[in-house]
mmCIF file of C-alpha atoms in Angstrom:
data_model
loop_
_atom_site.group_PDB
_atom_site.id
_atom_site.type_symbol
_atom_site.label_atom_id
_atom_site.label_comp_id
_atom_site.label_asym_id
_atom_site.label_seq_id
_atom_site.Cartn_x
_atom_site.Cartn_y
_atom_site.Cartn_z
ATOM 1 C CA MET A 9 30.831 -68.947 3.419
ATOM 2 C CA ALA A 10 29.418 -68.065 6.790
ATOM 3 C CA THR A 11 25.677 -68.071 7.035
ATOM 4 C CA GLU A 12 23.751 -64.980 8.050
ATOM 5 C CA ALA A 13 23.140 -66.543 11.446
ATOM 6 C CA GLN A 14 26.892 -67.170 11.959
ATOM 7 C CA GLN A 15 27.681 -63.574 10.919
ATOM 8 C CA ALA A 16 25.119 -62.282 13.353
ATOM 9 C CA VAL A 17 26.737 -64.261 16.162
ATOM 10 C CA GLN A 18 30.221 -63.100 15.076
ATOM 11 C CA TYR A 19 29.323 -59.385 15.086
ATOM 12 C CA ALA A 20 26.972 -59.439 18.064
ATOM 13 C CA PRO A 21 29.658 -58.339 20.588
ATOM 14 C CA THR A 22 30.718 -55.462 18.334
ATOM 15 C CA LEU A 23 27.132 -54.311 17.831
ATOM 16 C CA ALA A 24 26.485 -54.553 21.561
ATOM 17 C CA PHE A 25 29.588 -52.452 22.235
ATOM 18 C CA ILE A 26 28.471 -49.793 19.726
ATOM 19 C CA TYR A 27 25.004 -49.751 21.269
ATOM 20 C CA ARG A 28 26.452 -49.290 24.766
ATOM 21 C CA ARG A 29 28.696 -46.470 23.563
ATOM 22 C CA PHE A 30 25.753 -44.796 21.830
ATOM 23 C CA ARG A 31 23.662 -45.119 24.972
ATOM 24 C CA ASP A 32 26.504 -43.716 27.135
ATOM 25 C CA VAL A 33 26.855 -40.714 24.810
ATOM 26 C CA GLU A 34 23.101 -40.081 25.001
ATOM 27 C CA GLN A 35 23.201 -40.228 28.805
ATOM 28 C CA GLN A 36 26.178 -37.858 28.891
ATOM 29 C CA GLU A 37 24.345 -35.393 26.653
ATOM 30 C CA GLU A 38 21.221 -35.575 28.839
ATOM 31 C CA THR A 39 23.318 -35.054 31.975
ATOM 32 C CA ALA A 40 25.106 -32.096 30.381
ATOM 33 C CA ALA A 41 21.758 -30.591 29.405
ATOM 34 C CA GLU A 42 20.507 -30.913 32.981
ATOM 35 C CA GLU A 43 23.637 -29.250 34.349
ATOM 36 C CA VAL A 44 23.415 -26.144 32.152
ATOM 37 C CA GLU A 45 23.805 -23.039 34.285
ATOM 38 C CA ASP A 46 21.179 -20.301 34.390
ATOM 39 C CA PHE A 47 23.668 -18.006 32.646
ATOM 40 C CA GLN A 48 27.208 -17.994 31.260
ATOM 41 C CA PRO A 49 29.601 -15.495 32.925
ATOM 42 C CA ILE A 50 31.267 -13.127 30.476
ATOM 43 C CA ASP A 51 34.654 -14.289 31.815
ATOM 44 C CA LYS A 52 34.069 -17.482 29.823
ATOM 45 C CA LEU A 53 34.854 -15.490 26.680
ATOM 46 C CA GLN A 54 38.420 -15.163 27.897
ATOM 47 C CA GLN A 55 38.620 -18.892 28.642
ATOM 48 C CA LEU A 56 37.215 -19.892 25.274
ATOM 49 C CA GLY A 57 38.869 -17.400 22.999
ATOM 50 C CA ILE A 58 42.188 -16.640 24.618
ATOM 51 C CA ASN A 59 43.594 -18.638 27.467
ATOM 52 C CA ALA A 60 42.964 -22.101 25.967
ATOM 53 C CA GLY A 61 41.173 -23.141 29.126
ATOM 54 C CA LYS A 62 38.394 -25.691 29.427
ATOM 55 C CA ALA A 63 36.001 -25.393 26.503
ATOM 56 C CA ALA A 64 32.229 -25.500 26.816
ATOM 57 C CA GLY A 65 30.014 -28.058 25.130
ATOM 58 C CA THR A 66 31.621 -30.356 22.546
ATOM 59 C CA LEU A 67 34.001 -27.847 20.944
ATOM 60 C CA SER A 68 37.703 -28.282 21.638
ATOM 61 C CA VAL A 69 39.945 -25.347 22.429
ATOM 62 C CA SER A 70 41.616 -25.574 19.023
ATOM 63 C CA GLN A 71 38.212 -25.515 17.287
ATOM 64 C CA LEU A 72 37.166 -22.492 19.295
ATOM 65 C CA LEU A 73 40.394 -20.707 18.465
ATOM 66 C CA GLN A 74 39.745 -21.393 14.788
ATOM 67 C CA LEU A 75 36.240 -20.001 15.111
ATOM 68 C CA VAL A 76 37.242 -16.932 17.092
ATOM 69 C CA THR A 77 40.618 -15.273 16.542
ATOM 70 C CA LEU A 78 41.229 -12.787 19.328
ATOM 71 C CA ARG A 79 44.018 -10.590 20.581
ATOM 72 C CA PRO A 80 46.411 -11.605 23.377
ATOM 73 C CA ALA A 81 44.914 -12.566 26.738
ATOM 74 C CA SER A 82 46.088 -9.419 28.511
ATOM 75 C CA CYS A 83 44.264 -7.212 26.016
ATOM 76 C CA PHE A 84 41.079 -9.274 26.088
ATOM 77 C CA THR A 85 41.063 -9.314 29.895
ATOM 78 C CA GLY A 86 40.942 -5.527 29.776
ATOM 79 C CA ASP A 87 38.072 -5.646 27.271
ATOM 80 C CA ILE A 88 36.050 -7.913 29.551
ATOM 81 C CA LYS A 89 36.666 -5.547 32.452
ATOM 82 C CA LYS A 90 35.419 -2.642 30.336
ATOM 83 C CA ALA A 91 32.337 -4.650 29.361
ATOM 84 C CA LYS A 92 31.555 -5.331 33.033
ATOM 85 C CA GLU A 93 31.934 -1.652 33.827
ATOM 86 C CA GLY A 94 29.446 -1.005 31.028
ATOM 87 C CA GLY A 95 26.887 -3.360 32.598
ATOM 88 C CA VAL A 96 27.647 -6.504 30.561
ATOM 89 C CA HIS A 97 28.231 -9.411 32.954
ATOM 90 C CA THR A 98 27.162 -12.492 30.986
ATOM 91 C CA CYS A 99 27.524 -13.936 27.507
ATOM 92 C CA GLU A 100 23.727 -13.774 27.198
ATOM 93 C CA CYS A 101 23.867 -10.021 27.779
ATOM 94 C CA VAL A 102 26.394 -9.634 24.945
ATOM 95 C CA LEU A 103 23.847 -11.218 22.603
ATOM 96 C CA MET A 104 20.870 -9.330 24.061
ATOM 97 C CA ARG A 105 22.365 -5.895 23.498
ATOM 98 C CA THR A 106 22.682 -4.201 20.140
ATOM 99 C CA LYS A 107 26.145 -3.612 18.741
ATOM 100 C CA LYS A 108 25.348 0.089 18.800
ATOM 101 C CA SER A 109 24.797 0.029 22.570
ATOM 102 C CA LEU A 110 27.937 -2.083 23.080
ATOM 103 C CA ALA A 111 29.912 0.476 21.081
ATOM 104 C CA GLU A 112 28.879 3.121 23.632
ATOM 105 C CA ILE A 113 31.014 1.330 26.236
ATOM 106 C CA LYS A 114 34.276 3.237 26.470
ATOM 107 C CA GLY A 115 37.248 1.317 25.087
ATOM 108 C CA LEU A 116 35.361 -1.225 22.958
ATOM 109 C CA SER A 117 35.940 -0.867 19.230
ATOM 110 C CA ASP A 118 33.697 -2.304 16.522
ATOM 111 C CA ALA A 119 36.249 -5.042 15.788
ATOM 112 C CA LYS A 120 36.423 -6.100 19.443
ATOM 113 C CA ILE A 121 32.641 -6.137 19.690
ATOM 114 C CA GLU A 122 32.340 -8.363 16.627
ATOM 115 C CA LYS A 123 34.771 -10.863 18.158
ATOM 116 C CA MET A 124 33.055 -10.773 21.549
ATOM 117 C CA VAL A 125 29.645 -11.399 19.956
ATOM 118 C CA GLU A 126 30.953 -14.325 17.906
ATOM 119 C CA ALA A 127 32.605 -15.848 20.987
ATOM 120 C CA ALA A 128 29.421 -15.354 23.046
ATOM 121 C CA ARG A 129 27.413 -17.292 20.459
ATOM 122 C CA LYS A 130 29.625 -20.324 21.111
ATOM 123 C CA CYS A 131 29.154 -20.054 24.883
ATOM 124 C CA VAL A 132 25.355 -19.850 25.029
ATOM 125 C CA PRO A 133 23.957 -23.380 24.590
ATOM 126 C CA ASN A 134 20.447 -22.313 23.532
ATOM 127 C CA TYR A 135 21.419 -19.624 21.040
ATOM 128 C CA GLY A 136 19.673 -19.807 17.678
ATOM 129 C CA TRP A 137 16.929 -22.060 16.374
ATOM 130 C CA GLN A 138 15.429 -24.861 18.476
ATOM 131 C CA THR A 139 12.584 -27.314 18.032
ATOM 132 C CA GLY A 140 9.381 -26.833 19.981
ATOM 133 C CA SER A 141 10.057 -30.011 21.962
ATOM 134 C CA SER A 142 13.506 -28.672 22.939
ATOM 135 C CA VAL A 143 11.941 -25.451 24.192
ATOM 136 C CA GLU A 144 9.385 -27.480 26.164
ATOM 137 C CA LYS A 145 12.118 -29.555 27.831
ATOM 138 C CA GLN A 146 14.166 -26.453 28.545
ATOM 139 C CA ARG A 147 11.230 -24.688 30.220
ATOM 140 C CA ALA A 148 10.381 -27.793 32.252
ATOM 141 C CA ARG A 149 13.990 -27.910 33.452
ATOM 142 C CA GLU A 150 14.520 -24.203 34.140
ATOM 143 C CA ILE A 151 11.239 -22.488 35.026
ATOM 144 C CA VAL A 152 10.660 -21.968 38.760
ATOM 145 C CA ARG A 153 7.253 -21.110 40.238
ATOM 146 C CA ILE A 154 7.310 -19.302 43.571
ATOM 147 C CA ASN A 155 4.611 -19.739 46.216
ATOM 148 C CA PHE A 156 2.450 -16.648 46.835
ATOM 149 C CA GLY A 157 1.480 -17.799 50.320
ATOM 150 C CA ALA A 158 -2.144 -18.388 49.257
ATOM 151 C CA GLN A 159 -3.031 -21.681 47.587
ATOM 152 C CA HIS A 160 -5.923 -20.180 45.624
ATOM 153 C CA ILE A 161 -3.521 -17.738 43.953
ATOM 154 C CA ASN A 162 -0.998 -20.501 43.255
ATOM 155 C CA ASP A 163 -3.713 -22.568 41.590
ATOM 156 C CA LEU A 164 -4.842 -19.568 39.528
ATOM 157 C CA LEU A 165 -1.291 -18.980 38.248
ATOM 158 C CA GLY A 166 -0.389 -22.588 37.527
ATOM 159 C CA GLY A 167 1.812 -23.043 40.585
ATOM 160 C CA GLY A 168 2.966 -19.547 41.506
ATOM 161 C CA LEU A 169 5.057 -16.629 40.290
ATOM 162 C CA GLU A 170 6.897 -17.711 37.138
ATOM 163 C CA SER A 171 10.582 -17.100 36.445
ATOM 164 C CA LYS A 172 11.792 -15.794 33.064
ATOM 165 C CA ALA A 173 8.698 -13.589 32.925
ATOM 166 C CA ILE A 174 7.483 -10.146 33.990
ATOM 167 C CA THR A 175 4.363 -10.321 36.143
ATOM 168 C CA GLU A 176 2.503 -7.035 36.562
ATOM 169 C CA MET A 177 0.052 -6.460 39.415
ATOM 170 C CA PHE A 178 -2.125 -3.354 39.224
ATOM 171 C CA GLY A 179 -4.868 -2.090 41.499
ATOM 172 C CA GLU A 180 -5.911 0.807 43.683
ATOM 173 C CA TYR A 181 -4.600 1.411 47.191
ATOM 174 C CA ARG A 182 -5.250 -1.215 49.894
ATOM 175 C CA THR A 183 -5.602 -4.114 47.479
ATOM 176 C CA GLY A 184 -2.459 -5.831 48.802
ATOM 177 C CA LYS A 185 0.164 -5.130 46.123
ATOM 178 C CA THR A 186 2.945 -4.325 48.572
ATOM 179 C CA GLN A 187 1.824 -7.073 50.981
ATOM 180 C CA LEU A 188 2.121 -9.614 48.178
ATOM 181 C CA CYS A 189 5.658 -8.330 47.540
ATOM 182 C CA HIS A 190 6.580 -8.762 51.216
ATOM 183 C CA THR A 191 5.199 -12.306 51.296
ATOM 184 C CA LEU A 192 7.172 -13.241 48.183
ATOM 185 C CA CYS A 193 10.353 -11.849 49.784
ATOM 186 C CA VAL A 194 10.039 -14.704 52.272
ATOM 187 C CA THR A 195 8.671 -17.556 50.134
ATOM 188 C CA THR A 196 11.327 -17.002 47.437
ATOM 189 C CA GLN A 197 13.978 -18.110 49.926
ATOM 190 C CA MET A 198 12.276 -21.404 50.723
ATOM 191 C CA PRO A 199 13.546 -24.656 49.129
ATOM 192 C CA LEU A 200 12.336 -25.571 45.643
ATOM 193 C CA GLU A 201 10.529 -28.680 46.887
ATOM 194 C CA THR A 202 8.333 -26.545 49.184
ATOM 195 C CA GLY A 203 7.345 -24.054 46.509
ATOM 196 C CA GLY A 204 10.193 -21.599 46.999
ATOM 197 C CA GLY A 205 12.856 -20.286 44.673
ATOM 198 C CA ALA A 206 15.953 -21.077 46.787
ATOM 199 C CA GLY A 207 17.380 -17.656 46.007
ATOM 200 C CA LYS A 208 17.786 -14.068 47.104
ATOM 201 C CA VAL A 209 15.474 -11.118 46.442
ATOM 202 C CA ALA A 210 16.256 -7.671 44.973
ATOM 203 C CA TYR A 211 13.672 -5.043 45.974
ATOM 204 C CA ILE A 212 13.541 -1.647 44.221
ATOM 205 C CA ASP A 213 11.275 0.569 46.342
ATOM 206 C CA THR A 214 9.938 3.710 44.638
ATOM 207 C CA GLU A 215 7.164 4.514 47.147
ATOM 208 C CA GLY A 216 9.016 4.018 50.444
ATOM 209 C CA THR A 217 6.670 1.233 51.596
ATOM 210 C CA PHE A 218 9.153 -1.584 52.329
ATOM 211 C CA ARG A 219 8.852 -2.543 56.005
ATOM 212 C CA PRO A 220 11.373 -5.048 57.478
ATOM 213 C CA GLU A 221 9.095 -5.674 60.468
ATOM 214 C CA ARG A 222 6.536 -7.264 58.150
ATOM 215 C CA ILE A 223 9.185 -9.780 57.118
ATOM 216 C CA HIS A 224 9.534 -10.927 60.756
ATOM 217 C CA SER A 225 5.912 -12.024 61.124
ATOM 218 C CA ILE A 226 5.768 -13.612 57.645
ATOM 219 C CA ALA A 227 9.030 -15.508 58.212
ATOM 220 C CA ALA A 228 7.689 -16.858 61.527
ATOM 221 C CA ARG A 229 4.671 -18.258 59.680
ATOM 222 C CA PHE A 230 6.917 -20.322 57.406
ATOM 223 C CA GLY A 231 9.346 -21.321 60.159
ATOM 224 C CA LEU A 232 12.269 -19.265 58.821
ATOM 225 C CA ASP A 233 14.820 -17.149 60.657
ATOM 226 C CA ALA A 234 13.730 -13.541 60.081
ATOM 227 C CA GLU A 235 17.244 -12.099 60.345
ATOM 228 C CA ALA A 236 18.575 -14.555 57.769
ATOM 229 C CA VAL A 237 15.647 -13.756 55.479
ATOM 230 C CA LEU A 238 16.286 -10.010 55.748
ATOM 231 C CA ASP A 239 19.986 -10.555 55.022
ATOM 232 C CA ASN A 240 18.953 -12.157 51.723
ATOM 233 C CA VAL A 241 16.763 -9.213 50.661
ATOM 234 C CA CYS A 242 18.706 -6.460 48.861
ATOM 235 C CA HIS A 243 16.683 -3.245 49.130
ATOM 236 C CA ALA A 244 17.212 0.045 47.283
ATOM 237 C CA ARG A 245 15.142 3.223 47.427
ATOM 238 C CA ALA A 246 14.617 5.058 44.116
ATOM 239 C CA TYR A 247 13.494 8.693 44.265
ATOM 240 C CA THR A 248 13.576 9.508 40.538
ATOM 241 C CA HIS A 249 13.021 7.588 37.317
ATOM 242 C CA GLU A 250 16.708 8.097 36.479
ATOM 243 C CA GLN A 251 17.836 6.525 39.737
ATOM 244 C CA GLN A 252 15.305 3.747 39.178
ATOM 245 C CA MET A 253 16.836 2.942 35.780
ATOM 246 C CA GLU A 254 20.345 2.978 37.255
ATOM 247 C CA LEU A 255 19.284 0.443 39.899
ATOM 248 C CA ILE A 256 17.702 -1.809 37.276
ATOM 249 C CA GLN A 257 20.909 -1.732 35.245
ATOM 250 C CA SER A 258 23.184 -2.317 38.263
ATOM 251 C CA VAL A 259 21.224 -5.259 39.689
ATOM 252 C CA ALA A 260 22.730 -7.484 36.971
ATOM 253 C CA ALA A 261 26.146 -7.194 38.627
ATOM 254 C CA MET A 262 24.735 -8.664 41.862
ATOM 255 C CA MET A 263 22.877 -11.428 40.047
ATOM 256 C CA ALA A 264 26.056 -12.456 38.224
ATOM 257 C CA GLU A 265 27.743 -13.048 41.592
ATOM 258 C CA GLU A 266 24.957 -14.448 43.809
ATOM 259 C CA PRO A 267 21.888 -16.680 43.315
ATOM 260 C CA PHE A 268 18.872 -14.360 42.984
ATOM 261 C CA LYS A 269 15.417 -15.646 42.054
ATOM 262 C CA LEU A 270 13.170 -12.566 42.375
ATOM 263 C CA LEU A 271 13.364 -8.913 41.358
ATOM 264 C CA ILE A 272 10.603 -6.622 42.667
ATOM 265 C CA VAL A 273 9.894 -3.075 41.475
ATOM 266 C CA ASP A 274 7.236 -1.474 43.692
ATOM 267 C CA SER A 275 6.016 0.437 41.803
ATOM 268 C CA ILE A 276 7.206 0.744 38.212
ATOM 269 C CA THR A 277 5.256 3.928 37.392
ATOM 270 C CA ALA A 278 5.345 6.012 40.609
ATOM 271 C CA ASN A 279 8.458 8.046 39.690
ATOM 272 C CA LEU A 280 7.505 8.379 36.030
ATOM 273 C CA ARG A 281 4.113 9.728 37.046
ATOM 274 C CA VAL A 282 5.793 12.532 39.013
ATOM 275 C CA ASP A 283 8.840 13.265 36.844
ATOM 276 C CA PHE A 284 6.791 13.698 33.639
ATOM 277 C CA SER A 285 3.624 15.763 33.555
ATOM 278 C CA GLY A 286 1.137 16.691 30.870
ATOM 279 C CA ARG A 287 0.664 15.443 27.348
ATOM 280 C CA GLY A 288 3.740 17.341 26.182
ATOM 281 C CA GLU A 289 6.017 14.906 28.085
ATOM 282 C CA LEU A 290 3.881 11.804 27.580
ATOM 283 C CA ALA A 291 5.943 10.463 24.654
ATOM 284 C CA GLU A 292 9.207 10.722 26.593
ATOM 285 C CA ARG A 293 7.624 9.118 29.658
ATOM 286 C CA GLN A 294 6.404 6.171 27.607
ATOM 287 C CA GLN A 295 9.815 5.805 25.993
ATOM 288 C CA ARG A 296 11.519 5.649 29.412
ATOM 289 C CA LEU A 297 8.935 3.134 30.605
ATOM 290 C CA GLY A 298 9.523 0.969 27.540
ATOM 291 C CA GLN A 299 13.279 1.018 28.133
ATOM 292 C CA MET A 300 12.831 -0.033 31.768
ATOM 293 C CA MET A 301 10.500 -2.883 30.887
ATOM 294 C CA SER A 302 12.806 -4.066 28.103
ATOM 295 C CA ARG A 303 15.743 -4.201 30.504
ATOM 296 C CA LEU A 304 13.648 -6.070 33.081
ATOM 297 C CA ARG A 305 12.573 -8.609 30.472
ATOM 298 C CA LYS A 306 16.190 -9.278 29.483
ATOM 299 C CA ILE A 307 17.251 -9.618 33.137
ATOM 300 C CA SER A 308 14.487 -12.166 33.757
ATOM 301 C CA GLU A 309 15.654 -14.341 30.855
ATOM 302 C CA GLU A 310 19.365 -13.707 31.374
ATOM 303 C CA PHE A 311 19.420 -14.888 35.010
ATOM 304 C CA ASN A 312 16.242 -17.035 35.112
ATOM 305 C CA VAL A 313 14.624 -14.844 37.753
ATOM 306 C CA ALA A 314 11.010 -13.871 38.317
ATOM 307 C CA VAL A 315 10.322 -10.160 37.862
ATOM 308 C CA LEU A 316 7.350 -8.707 39.730
ATOM 309 C CA VAL A 317 6.281 -5.101 39.106
ATOM 310 C CA THR A 318 3.398 -3.306 40.740
ATOM 311 C CA ASN A 319 1.503 -0.610 38.893
ATOM 312 C CA GLN A 320 -0.773 2.227 39.928
ATOM 313 C CA VAL A 321 -4.174 2.906 38.403
ATOM 314 C CA MET A 322 -6.108 5.958 37.303
ATOM 315 C CA SER A 323 -9.735 6.714 36.615
ATOM 316 C CA ASP A 324 -10.723 6.037 33.022
ATOM 317 C CA PRO A 325 -11.415 9.457 31.471
ATOM 318 C CA SER A 326 -13.203 7.970 28.464
ATOM 319 C CA GLY A 327 -16.922 8.362 28.102
ATOM 320 C CA GLY A 328 -17.491 4.617 28.308
ATOM 321 C CA ALA A 329 -16.279 4.462 31.910
ATOM 322 C CA MET A 330 -19.814 4.928 33.248
ATOM 323 C CA PHE A 331 -20.826 1.567 31.766
ATOM 324 C CA VAL A 332 -17.902 -0.343 33.332
ATOM 325 C CA VAL A 333 -18.126 -2.001 36.751
ATOM 326 C CA ASP A 334 -14.596 -0.902 37.717
ATOM 327 C CA PRO A 335 -13.716 2.239 35.700
ATOM 328 C CA LYS A 336 -10.033 2.239 36.684
ATOM 329 C CA LYS A 337 -7.226 1.324 34.336
ATOM 330 C CA PRO A 338 -3.486 0.764 34.872
ATOM 331 C CA LEU A 339 -0.910 3.418 34.016
ATOM 332 C CA GLY A 340 1.476 2.916 31.121
ATOM 333 C CA GLY A 341 -1.013 2.312 28.347
ATOM 334 C CA HIS A 342 -0.093 -0.035 25.509
ATOM 335 C CA VAL A 343 3.641 0.098 26.318
ATOM 336 C CA MET A 344 3.004 -1.502 29.708
ATOM 337 C CA ALA A 345 0.419 -3.916 28.361
ATOM 338 C CA HIS A 346 2.709 -5.299 25.655
ATOM 339 C CA ALA A 347 5.830 -5.442 27.855
ATOM 340 C CA SER A 348 4.259 -7.470 30.678
ATOM 341 C CA THR A 349 4.178 -11.244 30.273
ATOM 342 C CA ILE A 350 1.368 -11.766 32.789
ATOM 343 C CA ARG A 351 -1.055 -9.035 33.912
ATOM 344 C CA LEU A 352 -2.939 -9.399 37.186
ATOM 345 C CA SER A 353 -5.722 -7.086 38.305
ATOM 346 C CA LEU A 354 -6.297 -6.640 42.054
ATOM 347 C CA ARG A 355 -9.517 -5.246 43.502
ATOM 348 C CA LYS A 356 -11.341 -5.010 46.817
ATOM 349 C CA GLY A 357 -14.144 -7.414 47.624
ATOM 350 C CA LYS A 358 -16.551 -7.581 50.522
ATOM 351 C CA GLY A 359 -14.984 -6.967 53.923
ATOM 352 C CA GLU A 360 -11.448 -8.350 54.048
ATOM 353 C CA GLN A 361 -11.767 -10.081 50.688
ATOM 354 C CA ARG A 362 -9.388 -9.160 47.878
ATOM 355 C CA VAL A 363 -9.727 -10.547 44.359
ATOM 356 C CA MET A 364 -6.928 -11.271 41.869
ATOM 357 C CA LYS A 365 -7.869 -11.691 38.212
ATOM 358 C CA VAL A 366 -5.729 -12.896 35.308
ATOM 359 C CA VAL A 367 -6.149 -10.177 32.668
ATOM 360 C CA ASP A 368 -3.534 -11.331 30.173
ATOM 361 C CA SER A 369 -1.180 -14.307 29.920
ATOM 362 C CA PRO A 370 0.354 -16.405 27.137
ATOM 363 C CA ASN A 371 -0.531 -19.682 28.868
ATOM 364 C CA LEU A 372 -3.076 -19.057 31.658
ATOM 365 C CA PRO A 373 -6.850 -18.850 31.176
ATOM 366 C CA GLU A 374 -8.767 -15.893 32.573
ATOM 367 C CA GLY A 375 -9.879 -16.554 36.109
ATOM 368 C CA GLU A 376 -10.122 -15.150 39.617
ATOM 369 C CA ALA A 377 -8.898 -16.059 43.092
ATOM 370 C CA SER A 378 -9.786 -14.581 46.488
ATOM 371 C CA TYR A 379 -7.264 -13.800 49.194
ATOM 372 C CA GLN A 380 -6.914 -11.600 52.253
ATOM 373 C CA ILE A 381 -4.213 -9.658 54.052
ATOM 374 C CA SER A 382 -3.258 -10.953 57.485
ATOM 375 C CA SER A 383 -0.536 -10.298 60.052
ATOM 376 C CA GLU A 384 1.294 -13.288 58.519
ATOM 377 C CA GLY A 385 1.177 -11.938 54.968
ATOM 378 C CA ILE A 386 -1.132 -13.052 52.170
ATOM 379 C CA VAL A 387 -3.460 -15.983 52.973
ATOM 380 C CA ASP A 388 -6.500 -17.633 51.396
ATOM 381 C CA TYR A 389 -9.770 -15.788 51.917
ATOM 382 C CA LYS A 390 -12.190 -17.398 54.351
ATOM 383 C CA ASP A 391 -15.873 -16.448 54.416
#
């Protein structure tokens, strides 16, 4: 009989081969994880469930067909077209919307919706339960932080404006809300290695304060071609809260086709403040605001974009306002407070100084940073 040592020598090549194969598989899985797209186009449902095209992940076409039994390709192609017309452009969006809202899309029956949802679950790699370490790795791989143009602000916010989150900035007039938006229109287009987002910007303007000429001077500061920068900013003017909601819903179609990294709404409450008046319409106003913020949150996670909303303030009518240093509070109440991921308060300081304060954040400590408005956008404050 062979000794244990002889057996070890005999099987060493086989064990080495198995180890190499195991290591290769691990490397392939890590590479596949790194190459995951920001979102999965809804057209992939047709590839997976119908046309027997290239399957995603580790599932073969035959396995996918066993999991999802769909109608002929020609019929399903029409269903996908109807879904796009109804504002559904990605597999993530199929999972983010309720079946009730999907049923409101003309031409989609309950049976078709069930099949589309089941197919979408197979397309989205991060659907369902994950370990905390997996979430940490995913965030490290996907989250982008965009330079504000002022290092003190970047340090305050852990690197800059965060993607997959809604950042709310509120403050009175002349605190630099719109100027911060203009600066971010430029820095978002810079390369990732220089603190940019390497993507386009969508700008919903409800107050009529977007000024292309400001982009010229800010772009010159960062050594960028102003005309190219302006070509990568998609601007839309919203005059009513209804038009504002339509623009928020339609921006997904652009993001499904082109690489966007920032969505700005300046400001989120201006139209609502005018279109609804008095306490009698307060409940409806808050409901509309909640719907807008919910859609913005889903867009941020669906396309891995940063969402920046500015908010107006009002004087605090409560009796305790006289004991507060700054008796102004943001519009929107608890609906706005709960819907925003990060809340930033802006206020005037001495002279040209402006102060940004972290009011609420899931991961940032409370703190302040000083900045000032210059002809080249937002810069660090200098005494």
